[in-house]
PDB file of C-alpha atoms in Angstrom:
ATOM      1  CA  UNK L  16     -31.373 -12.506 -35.126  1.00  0.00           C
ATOM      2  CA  UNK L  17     -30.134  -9.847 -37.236  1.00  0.00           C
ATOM      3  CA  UNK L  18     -29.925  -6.005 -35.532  1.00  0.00           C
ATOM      4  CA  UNK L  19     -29.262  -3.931 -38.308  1.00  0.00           C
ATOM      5  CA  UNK L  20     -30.238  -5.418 -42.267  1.00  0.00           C
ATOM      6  CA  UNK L  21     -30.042  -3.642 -45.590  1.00  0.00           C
ATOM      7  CA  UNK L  22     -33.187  -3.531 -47.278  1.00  0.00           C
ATOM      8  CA  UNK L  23     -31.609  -4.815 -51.100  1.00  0.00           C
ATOM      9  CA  UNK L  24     -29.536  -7.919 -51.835  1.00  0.00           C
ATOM     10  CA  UNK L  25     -28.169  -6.354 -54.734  1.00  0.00           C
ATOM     11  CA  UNK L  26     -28.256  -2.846 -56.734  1.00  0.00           C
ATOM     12  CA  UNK L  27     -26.845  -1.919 -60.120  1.00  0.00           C
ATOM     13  CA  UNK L  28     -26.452   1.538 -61.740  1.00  0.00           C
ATOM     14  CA  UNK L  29     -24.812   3.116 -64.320  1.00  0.00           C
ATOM     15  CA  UNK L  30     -21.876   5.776 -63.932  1.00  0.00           C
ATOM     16  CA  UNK L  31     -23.056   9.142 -62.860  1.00  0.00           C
ATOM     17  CA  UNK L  32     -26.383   7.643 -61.878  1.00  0.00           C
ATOM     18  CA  UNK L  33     -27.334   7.570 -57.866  1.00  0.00           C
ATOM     19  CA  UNK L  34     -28.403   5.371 -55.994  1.00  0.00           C
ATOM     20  CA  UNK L  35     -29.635   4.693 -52.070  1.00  0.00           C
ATOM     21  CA  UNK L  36     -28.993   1.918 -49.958  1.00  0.00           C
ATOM     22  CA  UNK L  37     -31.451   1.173 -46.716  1.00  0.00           C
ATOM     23  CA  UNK L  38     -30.919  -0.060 -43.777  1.00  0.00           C
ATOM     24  CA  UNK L  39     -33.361  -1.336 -40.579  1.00  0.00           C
ATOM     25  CA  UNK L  40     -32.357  -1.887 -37.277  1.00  0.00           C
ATOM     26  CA  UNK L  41     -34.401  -3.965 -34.346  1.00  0.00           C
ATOM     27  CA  UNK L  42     -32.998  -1.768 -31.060  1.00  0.00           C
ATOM     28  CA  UNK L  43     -32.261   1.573 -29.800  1.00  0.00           C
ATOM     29  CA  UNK L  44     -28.586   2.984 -30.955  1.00  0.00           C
ATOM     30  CA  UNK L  45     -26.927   5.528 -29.975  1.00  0.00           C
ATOM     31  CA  UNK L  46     -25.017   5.452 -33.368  1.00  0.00           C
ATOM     32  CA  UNK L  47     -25.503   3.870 -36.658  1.00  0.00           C
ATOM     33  CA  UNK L  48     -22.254   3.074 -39.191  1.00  0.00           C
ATOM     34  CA  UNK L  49     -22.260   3.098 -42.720  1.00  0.00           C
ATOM     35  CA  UNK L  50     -19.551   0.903 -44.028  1.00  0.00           C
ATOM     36  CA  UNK L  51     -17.820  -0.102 -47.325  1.00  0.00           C
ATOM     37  CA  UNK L  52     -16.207  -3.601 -48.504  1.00  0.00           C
ATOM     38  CA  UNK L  53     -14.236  -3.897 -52.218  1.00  0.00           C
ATOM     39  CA  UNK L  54     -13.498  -7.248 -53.299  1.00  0.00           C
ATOM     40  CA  UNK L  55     -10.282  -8.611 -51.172  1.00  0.00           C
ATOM     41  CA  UNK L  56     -10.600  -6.103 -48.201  1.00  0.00           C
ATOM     42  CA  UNK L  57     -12.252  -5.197 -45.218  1.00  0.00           C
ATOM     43  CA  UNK L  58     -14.690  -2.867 -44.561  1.00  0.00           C
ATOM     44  CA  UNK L  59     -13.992   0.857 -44.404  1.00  0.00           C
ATOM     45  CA  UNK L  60     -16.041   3.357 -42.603  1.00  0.00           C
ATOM     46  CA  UNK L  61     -18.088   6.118 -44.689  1.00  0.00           C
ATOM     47  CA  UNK L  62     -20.131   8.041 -42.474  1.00  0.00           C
ATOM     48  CA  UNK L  63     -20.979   7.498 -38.537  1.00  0.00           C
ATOM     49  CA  UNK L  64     -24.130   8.997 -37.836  1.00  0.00           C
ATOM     50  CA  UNK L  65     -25.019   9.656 -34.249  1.00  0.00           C
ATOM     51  CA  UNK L  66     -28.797   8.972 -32.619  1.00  0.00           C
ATOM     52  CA  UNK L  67     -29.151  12.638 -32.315  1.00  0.00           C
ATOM     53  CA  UNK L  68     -28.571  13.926 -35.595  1.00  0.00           C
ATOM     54  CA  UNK L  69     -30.746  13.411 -39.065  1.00  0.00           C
ATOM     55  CA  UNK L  70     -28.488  13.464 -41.788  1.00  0.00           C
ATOM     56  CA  UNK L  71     -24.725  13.642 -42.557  1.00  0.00           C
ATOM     57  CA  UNK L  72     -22.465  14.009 -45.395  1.00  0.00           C
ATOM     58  CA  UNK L  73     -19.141  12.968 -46.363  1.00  0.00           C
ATOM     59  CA  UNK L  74     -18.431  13.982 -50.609  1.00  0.00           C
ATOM     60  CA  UNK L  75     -21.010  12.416 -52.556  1.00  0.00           C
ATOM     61  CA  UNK L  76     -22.280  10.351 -49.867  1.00  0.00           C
ATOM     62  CA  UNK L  77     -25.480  11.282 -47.712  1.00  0.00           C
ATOM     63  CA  UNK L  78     -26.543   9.740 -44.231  1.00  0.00           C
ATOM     64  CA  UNK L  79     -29.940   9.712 -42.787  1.00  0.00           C
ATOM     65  CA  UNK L  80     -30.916   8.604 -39.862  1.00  0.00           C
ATOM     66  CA  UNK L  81     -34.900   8.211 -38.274  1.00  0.00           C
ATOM     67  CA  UNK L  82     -34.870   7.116 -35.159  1.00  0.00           C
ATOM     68  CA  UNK L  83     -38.499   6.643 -35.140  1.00  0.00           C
ATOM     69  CA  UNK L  84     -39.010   4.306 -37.779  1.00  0.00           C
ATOM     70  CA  UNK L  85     -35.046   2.887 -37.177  1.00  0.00           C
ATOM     71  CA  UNK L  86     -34.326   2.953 -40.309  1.00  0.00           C
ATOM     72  CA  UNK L  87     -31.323   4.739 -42.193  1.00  0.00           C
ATOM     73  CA  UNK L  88     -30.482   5.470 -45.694  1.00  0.00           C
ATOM     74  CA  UNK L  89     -27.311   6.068 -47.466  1.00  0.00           C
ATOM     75  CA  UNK L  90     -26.996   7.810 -50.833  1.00  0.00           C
ATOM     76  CA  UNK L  91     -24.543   7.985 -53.563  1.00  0.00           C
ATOM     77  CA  UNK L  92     -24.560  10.877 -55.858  1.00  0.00           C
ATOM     78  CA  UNK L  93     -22.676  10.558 -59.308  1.00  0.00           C
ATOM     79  CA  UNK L  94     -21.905   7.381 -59.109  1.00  0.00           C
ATOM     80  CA  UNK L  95     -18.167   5.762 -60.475  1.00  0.00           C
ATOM     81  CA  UNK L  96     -17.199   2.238 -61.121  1.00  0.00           C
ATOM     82  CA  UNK L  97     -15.220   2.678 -57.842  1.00  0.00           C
ATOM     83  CA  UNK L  98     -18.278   3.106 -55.968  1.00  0.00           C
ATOM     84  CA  UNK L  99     -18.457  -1.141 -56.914  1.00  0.00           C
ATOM     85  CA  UNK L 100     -18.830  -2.671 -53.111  1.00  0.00           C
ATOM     86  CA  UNK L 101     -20.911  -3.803 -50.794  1.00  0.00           C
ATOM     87  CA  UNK L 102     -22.394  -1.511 -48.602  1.00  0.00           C
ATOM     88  CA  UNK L 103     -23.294  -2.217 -44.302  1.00  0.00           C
ATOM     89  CA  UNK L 104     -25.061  -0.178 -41.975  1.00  0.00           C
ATOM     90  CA  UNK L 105     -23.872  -1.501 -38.307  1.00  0.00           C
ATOM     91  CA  UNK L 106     -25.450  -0.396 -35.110  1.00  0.00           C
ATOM     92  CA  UNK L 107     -24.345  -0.767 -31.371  1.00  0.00           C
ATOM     93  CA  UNK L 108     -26.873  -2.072 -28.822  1.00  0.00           C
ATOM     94  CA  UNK L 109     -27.637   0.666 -26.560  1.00  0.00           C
ATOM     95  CA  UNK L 110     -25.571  -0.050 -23.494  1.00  0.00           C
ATOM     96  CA  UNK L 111     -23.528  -2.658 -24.061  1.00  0.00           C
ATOM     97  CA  UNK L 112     -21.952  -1.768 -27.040  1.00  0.00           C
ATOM     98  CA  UNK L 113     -20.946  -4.750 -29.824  1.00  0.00           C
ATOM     99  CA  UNK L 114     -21.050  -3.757 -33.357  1.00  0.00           C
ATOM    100  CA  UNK L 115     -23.256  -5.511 -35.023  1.00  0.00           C
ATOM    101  CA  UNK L 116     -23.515  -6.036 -39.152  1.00  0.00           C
ATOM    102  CA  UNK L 117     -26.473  -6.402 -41.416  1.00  0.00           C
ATOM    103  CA  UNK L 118     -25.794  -8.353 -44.520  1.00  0.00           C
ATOM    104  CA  UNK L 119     -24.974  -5.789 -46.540  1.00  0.00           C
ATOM    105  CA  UNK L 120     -25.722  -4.508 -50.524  1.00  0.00           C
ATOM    106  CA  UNK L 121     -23.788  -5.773 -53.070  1.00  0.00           C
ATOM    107  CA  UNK L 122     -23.459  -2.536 -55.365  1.00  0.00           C
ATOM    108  CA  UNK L 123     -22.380  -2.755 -59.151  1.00  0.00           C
ATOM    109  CA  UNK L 124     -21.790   0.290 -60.981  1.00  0.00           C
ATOM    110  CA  UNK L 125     -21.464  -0.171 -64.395  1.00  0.00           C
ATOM    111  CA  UNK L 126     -19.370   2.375 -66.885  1.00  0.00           C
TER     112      UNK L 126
ATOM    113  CA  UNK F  16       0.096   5.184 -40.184  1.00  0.00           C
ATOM    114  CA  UNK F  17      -3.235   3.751 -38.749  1.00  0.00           C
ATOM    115  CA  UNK F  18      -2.997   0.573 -39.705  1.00  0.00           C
ATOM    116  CA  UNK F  19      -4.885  -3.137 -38.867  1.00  0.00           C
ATOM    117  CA  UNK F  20      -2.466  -5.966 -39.489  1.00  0.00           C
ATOM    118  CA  UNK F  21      -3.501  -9.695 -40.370  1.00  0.00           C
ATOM    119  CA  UNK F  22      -1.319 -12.595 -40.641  1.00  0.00           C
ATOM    120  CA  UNK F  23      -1.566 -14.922 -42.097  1.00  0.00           C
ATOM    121  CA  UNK F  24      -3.589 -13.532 -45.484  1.00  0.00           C
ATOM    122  CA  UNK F  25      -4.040 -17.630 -46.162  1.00  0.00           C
ATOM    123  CA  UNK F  26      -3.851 -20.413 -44.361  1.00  0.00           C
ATOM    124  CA  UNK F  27      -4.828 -23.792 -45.188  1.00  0.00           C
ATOM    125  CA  UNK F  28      -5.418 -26.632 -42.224  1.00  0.00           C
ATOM    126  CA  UNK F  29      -6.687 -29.881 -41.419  1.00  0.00           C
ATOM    127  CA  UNK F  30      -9.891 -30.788 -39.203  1.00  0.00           C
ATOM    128  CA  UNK F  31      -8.253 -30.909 -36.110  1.00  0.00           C
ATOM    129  CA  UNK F  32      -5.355 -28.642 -36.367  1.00  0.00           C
ATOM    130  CA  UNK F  33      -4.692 -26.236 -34.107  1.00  0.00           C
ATOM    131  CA  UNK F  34      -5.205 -22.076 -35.835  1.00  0.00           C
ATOM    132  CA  UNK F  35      -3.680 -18.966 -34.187  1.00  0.00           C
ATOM    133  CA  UNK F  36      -4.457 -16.332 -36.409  1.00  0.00           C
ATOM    134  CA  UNK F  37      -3.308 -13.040 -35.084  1.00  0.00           C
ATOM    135  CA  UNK F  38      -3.492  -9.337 -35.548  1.00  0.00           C
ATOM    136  CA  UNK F  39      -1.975  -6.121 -34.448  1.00  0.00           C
ATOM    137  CA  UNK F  40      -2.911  -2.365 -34.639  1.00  0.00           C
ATOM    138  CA  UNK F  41      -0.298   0.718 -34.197  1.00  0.00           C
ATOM    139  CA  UNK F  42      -3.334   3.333 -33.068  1.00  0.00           C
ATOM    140  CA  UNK F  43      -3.182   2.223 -29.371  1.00  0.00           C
ATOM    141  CA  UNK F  44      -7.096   1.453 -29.731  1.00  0.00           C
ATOM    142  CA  UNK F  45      -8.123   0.207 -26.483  1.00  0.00           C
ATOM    143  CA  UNK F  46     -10.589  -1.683 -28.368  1.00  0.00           C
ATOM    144  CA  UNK F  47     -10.363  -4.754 -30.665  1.00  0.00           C
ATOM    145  CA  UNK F  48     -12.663  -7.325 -32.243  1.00  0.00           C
ATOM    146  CA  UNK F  49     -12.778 -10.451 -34.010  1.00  0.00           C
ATOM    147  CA  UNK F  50     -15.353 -11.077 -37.012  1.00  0.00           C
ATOM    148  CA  UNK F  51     -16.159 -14.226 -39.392  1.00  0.00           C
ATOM    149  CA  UNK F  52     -17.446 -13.045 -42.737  1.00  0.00           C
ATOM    150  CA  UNK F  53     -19.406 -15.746 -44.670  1.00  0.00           C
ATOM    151  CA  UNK F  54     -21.542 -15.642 -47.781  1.00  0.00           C
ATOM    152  CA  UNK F  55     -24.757 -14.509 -46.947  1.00  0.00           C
ATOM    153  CA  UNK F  56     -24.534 -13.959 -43.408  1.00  0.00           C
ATOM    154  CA  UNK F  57     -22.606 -10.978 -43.196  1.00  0.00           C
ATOM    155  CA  UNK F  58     -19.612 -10.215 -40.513  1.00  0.00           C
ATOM    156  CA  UNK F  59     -20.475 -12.041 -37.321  1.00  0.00           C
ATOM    157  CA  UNK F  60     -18.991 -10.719 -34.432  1.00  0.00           C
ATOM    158  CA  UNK F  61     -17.243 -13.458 -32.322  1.00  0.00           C
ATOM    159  CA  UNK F  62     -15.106 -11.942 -29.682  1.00  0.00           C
ATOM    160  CA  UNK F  63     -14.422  -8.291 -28.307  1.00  0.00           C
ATOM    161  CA  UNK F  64     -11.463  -7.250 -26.057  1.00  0.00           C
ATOM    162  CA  UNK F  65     -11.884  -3.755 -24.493  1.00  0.00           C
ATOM    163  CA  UNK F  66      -8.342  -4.001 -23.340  1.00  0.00           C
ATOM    164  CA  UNK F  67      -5.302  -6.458 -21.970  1.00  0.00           C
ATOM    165  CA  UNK F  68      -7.191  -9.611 -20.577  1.00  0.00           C
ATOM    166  CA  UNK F  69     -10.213  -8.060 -20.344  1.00  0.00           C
ATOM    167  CA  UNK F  70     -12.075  -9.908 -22.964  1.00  0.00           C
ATOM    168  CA  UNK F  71     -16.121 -10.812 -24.054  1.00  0.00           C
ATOM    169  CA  UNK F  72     -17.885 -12.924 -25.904  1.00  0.00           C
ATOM    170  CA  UNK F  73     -19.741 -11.745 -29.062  1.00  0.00           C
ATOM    171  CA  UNK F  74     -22.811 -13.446 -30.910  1.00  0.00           C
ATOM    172  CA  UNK F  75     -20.408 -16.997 -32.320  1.00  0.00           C
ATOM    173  CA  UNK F  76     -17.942 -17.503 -29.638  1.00  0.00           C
ATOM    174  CA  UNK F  77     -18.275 -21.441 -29.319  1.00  0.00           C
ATOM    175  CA  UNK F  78     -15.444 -23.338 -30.742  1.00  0.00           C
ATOM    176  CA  UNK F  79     -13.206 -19.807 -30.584  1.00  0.00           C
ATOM    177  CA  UNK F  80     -10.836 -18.304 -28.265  1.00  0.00           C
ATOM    178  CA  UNK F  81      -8.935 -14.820 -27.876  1.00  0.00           C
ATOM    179  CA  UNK F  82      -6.043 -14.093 -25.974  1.00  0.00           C
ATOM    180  CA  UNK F  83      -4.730 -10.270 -25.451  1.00  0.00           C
ATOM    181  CA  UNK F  84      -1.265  -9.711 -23.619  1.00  0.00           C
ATOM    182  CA  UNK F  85      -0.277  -6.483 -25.094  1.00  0.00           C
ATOM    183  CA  UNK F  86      -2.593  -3.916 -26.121  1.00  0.00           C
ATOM    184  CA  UNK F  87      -1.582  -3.662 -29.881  1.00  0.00           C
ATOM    185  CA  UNK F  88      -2.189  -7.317 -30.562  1.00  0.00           C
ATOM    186  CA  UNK F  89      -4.932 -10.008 -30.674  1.00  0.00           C
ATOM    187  CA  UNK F  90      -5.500 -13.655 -31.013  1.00  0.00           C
ATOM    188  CA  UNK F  91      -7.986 -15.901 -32.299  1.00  0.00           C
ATOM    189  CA  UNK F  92      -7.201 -19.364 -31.776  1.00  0.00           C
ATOM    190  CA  UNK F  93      -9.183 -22.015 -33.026  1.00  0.00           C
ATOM    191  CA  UNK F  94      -8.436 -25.478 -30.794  1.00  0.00           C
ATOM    192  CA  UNK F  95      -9.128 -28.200 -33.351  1.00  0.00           C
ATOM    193  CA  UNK F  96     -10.341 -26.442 -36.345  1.00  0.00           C
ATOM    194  CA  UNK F  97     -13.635 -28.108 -37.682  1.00  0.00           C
ATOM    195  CA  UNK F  98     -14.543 -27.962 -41.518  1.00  0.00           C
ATOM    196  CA  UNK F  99     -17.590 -25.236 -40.404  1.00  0.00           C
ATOM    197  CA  UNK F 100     -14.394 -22.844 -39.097  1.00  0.00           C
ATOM    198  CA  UNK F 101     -13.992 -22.144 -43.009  1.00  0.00           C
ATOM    199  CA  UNK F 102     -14.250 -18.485 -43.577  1.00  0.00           C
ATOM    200  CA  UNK F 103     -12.570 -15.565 -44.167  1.00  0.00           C
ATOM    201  CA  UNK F 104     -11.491 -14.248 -40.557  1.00  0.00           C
ATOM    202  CA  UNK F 105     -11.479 -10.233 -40.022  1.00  0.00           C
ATOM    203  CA  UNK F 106      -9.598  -8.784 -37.129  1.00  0.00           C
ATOM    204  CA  UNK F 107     -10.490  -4.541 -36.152  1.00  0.00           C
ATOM    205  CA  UNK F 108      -9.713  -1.924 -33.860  1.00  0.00           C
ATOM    206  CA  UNK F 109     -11.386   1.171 -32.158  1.00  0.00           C
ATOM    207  CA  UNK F 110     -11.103   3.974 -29.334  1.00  0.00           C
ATOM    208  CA  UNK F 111     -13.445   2.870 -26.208  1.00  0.00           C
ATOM    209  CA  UNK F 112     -15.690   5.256 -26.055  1.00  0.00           C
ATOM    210  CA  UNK F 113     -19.328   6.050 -24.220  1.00  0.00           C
ATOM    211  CA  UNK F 114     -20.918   5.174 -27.756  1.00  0.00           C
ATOM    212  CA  UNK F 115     -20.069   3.876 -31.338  1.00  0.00           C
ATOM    213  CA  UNK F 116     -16.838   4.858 -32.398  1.00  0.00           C
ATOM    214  CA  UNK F 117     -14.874   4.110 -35.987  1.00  0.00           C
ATOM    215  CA  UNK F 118     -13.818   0.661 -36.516  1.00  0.00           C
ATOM    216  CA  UNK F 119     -10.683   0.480 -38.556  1.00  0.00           C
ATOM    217  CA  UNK F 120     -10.577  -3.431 -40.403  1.00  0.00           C
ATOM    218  CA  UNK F 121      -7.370  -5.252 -41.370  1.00  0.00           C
ATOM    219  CA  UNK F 122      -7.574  -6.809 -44.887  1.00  0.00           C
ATOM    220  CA  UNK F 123      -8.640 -10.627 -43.335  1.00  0.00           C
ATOM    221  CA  UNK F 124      -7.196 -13.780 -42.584  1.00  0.00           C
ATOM    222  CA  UNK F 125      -9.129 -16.139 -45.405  1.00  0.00           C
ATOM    223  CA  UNK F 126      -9.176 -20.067 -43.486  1.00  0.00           C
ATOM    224  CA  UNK F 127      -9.397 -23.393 -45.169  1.00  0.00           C
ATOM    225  CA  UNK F 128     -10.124 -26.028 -43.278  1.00  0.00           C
ATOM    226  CA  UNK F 129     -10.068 -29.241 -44.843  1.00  0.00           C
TER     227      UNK F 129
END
């Protein structure tokens, strides 16, 4: 069963728009991940977010984190056609820690 | 340079076949993993090394094994590939720490088996 799973399939926005991405997890973390995939790469990492913070920021990207409804959200501010991914949250398992994936949000951002 | 290396980018094989797909790091992560990414289902995690021969399984081990010698590299062989071992094959790296920590991804192995 899936540990960590974005609430969207799919998003699309327009440039400069912004846009938030949601994620659920099933167990307690001590981190959550927020990562990023372009077409023909792997993912890259956009903001780690540890169980005992709320929010973090990295540019135009914003983290939450609520530990008491597990849930996370990350937001995009001004949105650019680069911005065109799909997004994962990934959470350990507590203890024993393997990463594990939800199945991400395919983003479009359109000019 | 922190870098996650994959070779092959492509490989094409026969049910059967033997696959070694391998991958190396130059960030001395103590740390590495192998994922399968397939449509739909995300990246499944299918084995994690937290060092030289000290490997675990991850959610999809069956019909997959690792091998880790030297800490900068990491195998996946697949012994007699079946025509479900299609998928695009993701190899990453991180520091052990007490929690999370960064995973850094190479740019994936993508497997054909026919």
């Amino acid at each position: 069963s899936q540990l960590a799973e974005e609430n969207l399939w799919a998003l699309s926005v327009h440039e400069g728009e912004s846009v938030t991405v949601n994620c659920s997890y099933k167990t307690s973390i001590t981190a959550l991940q927020w990562y990023r995939q372009k077409s023909g790469e792997g993912p890259a990492q956009l903001i780690l977010i540890r169980s005992n913070e709320r929010e973090k920021r990295n540019g135009r990207l914003r983290a939450t984190l609520d530990t008491s409804s597990q849930s996370s959200s990350l937001s995009i501010t001004a949105t650019r056609c680069e911005d065109t991914a799909v997004y994962f949250c990934a959470t350990d398992s507590g203890g024993n820690y393997k990463p594990t994936f939800g199945k991400g949000t395919s983003l479009v951002v359109h000019p | 340079d922190m870098k996650v290396t994959q070779m092959p980018r492509y490989l094409i094989k026969r049910m059967g076949e033997n696959v070694l797909l391998e991958c190396g790091q130059d960030m001395s992560h103590e740390t590495m993993y192998w994922y399968r990414q397939d449509p739909g289902l995300g990246l499944q995690l299918i084995y994690i090394s937290y060092d030289v021969d000290s490997n675990s399984e991850g959610d999809i081990p069956k019909g997959y094994r690792v091998s880790r010698k030297k800490r900068e590299h990491f195998s996946l062989i697949l012994d007699s590939a079946k025509t479900n071992q299609t998928s695009v094959y993701f190899c990453a790296s991180s520091f052990a720490g007490p929690s999370a920590e960064t995973l850094y991804f190479g740019s994936g192995t993508r497997l054909t088996v026919l």
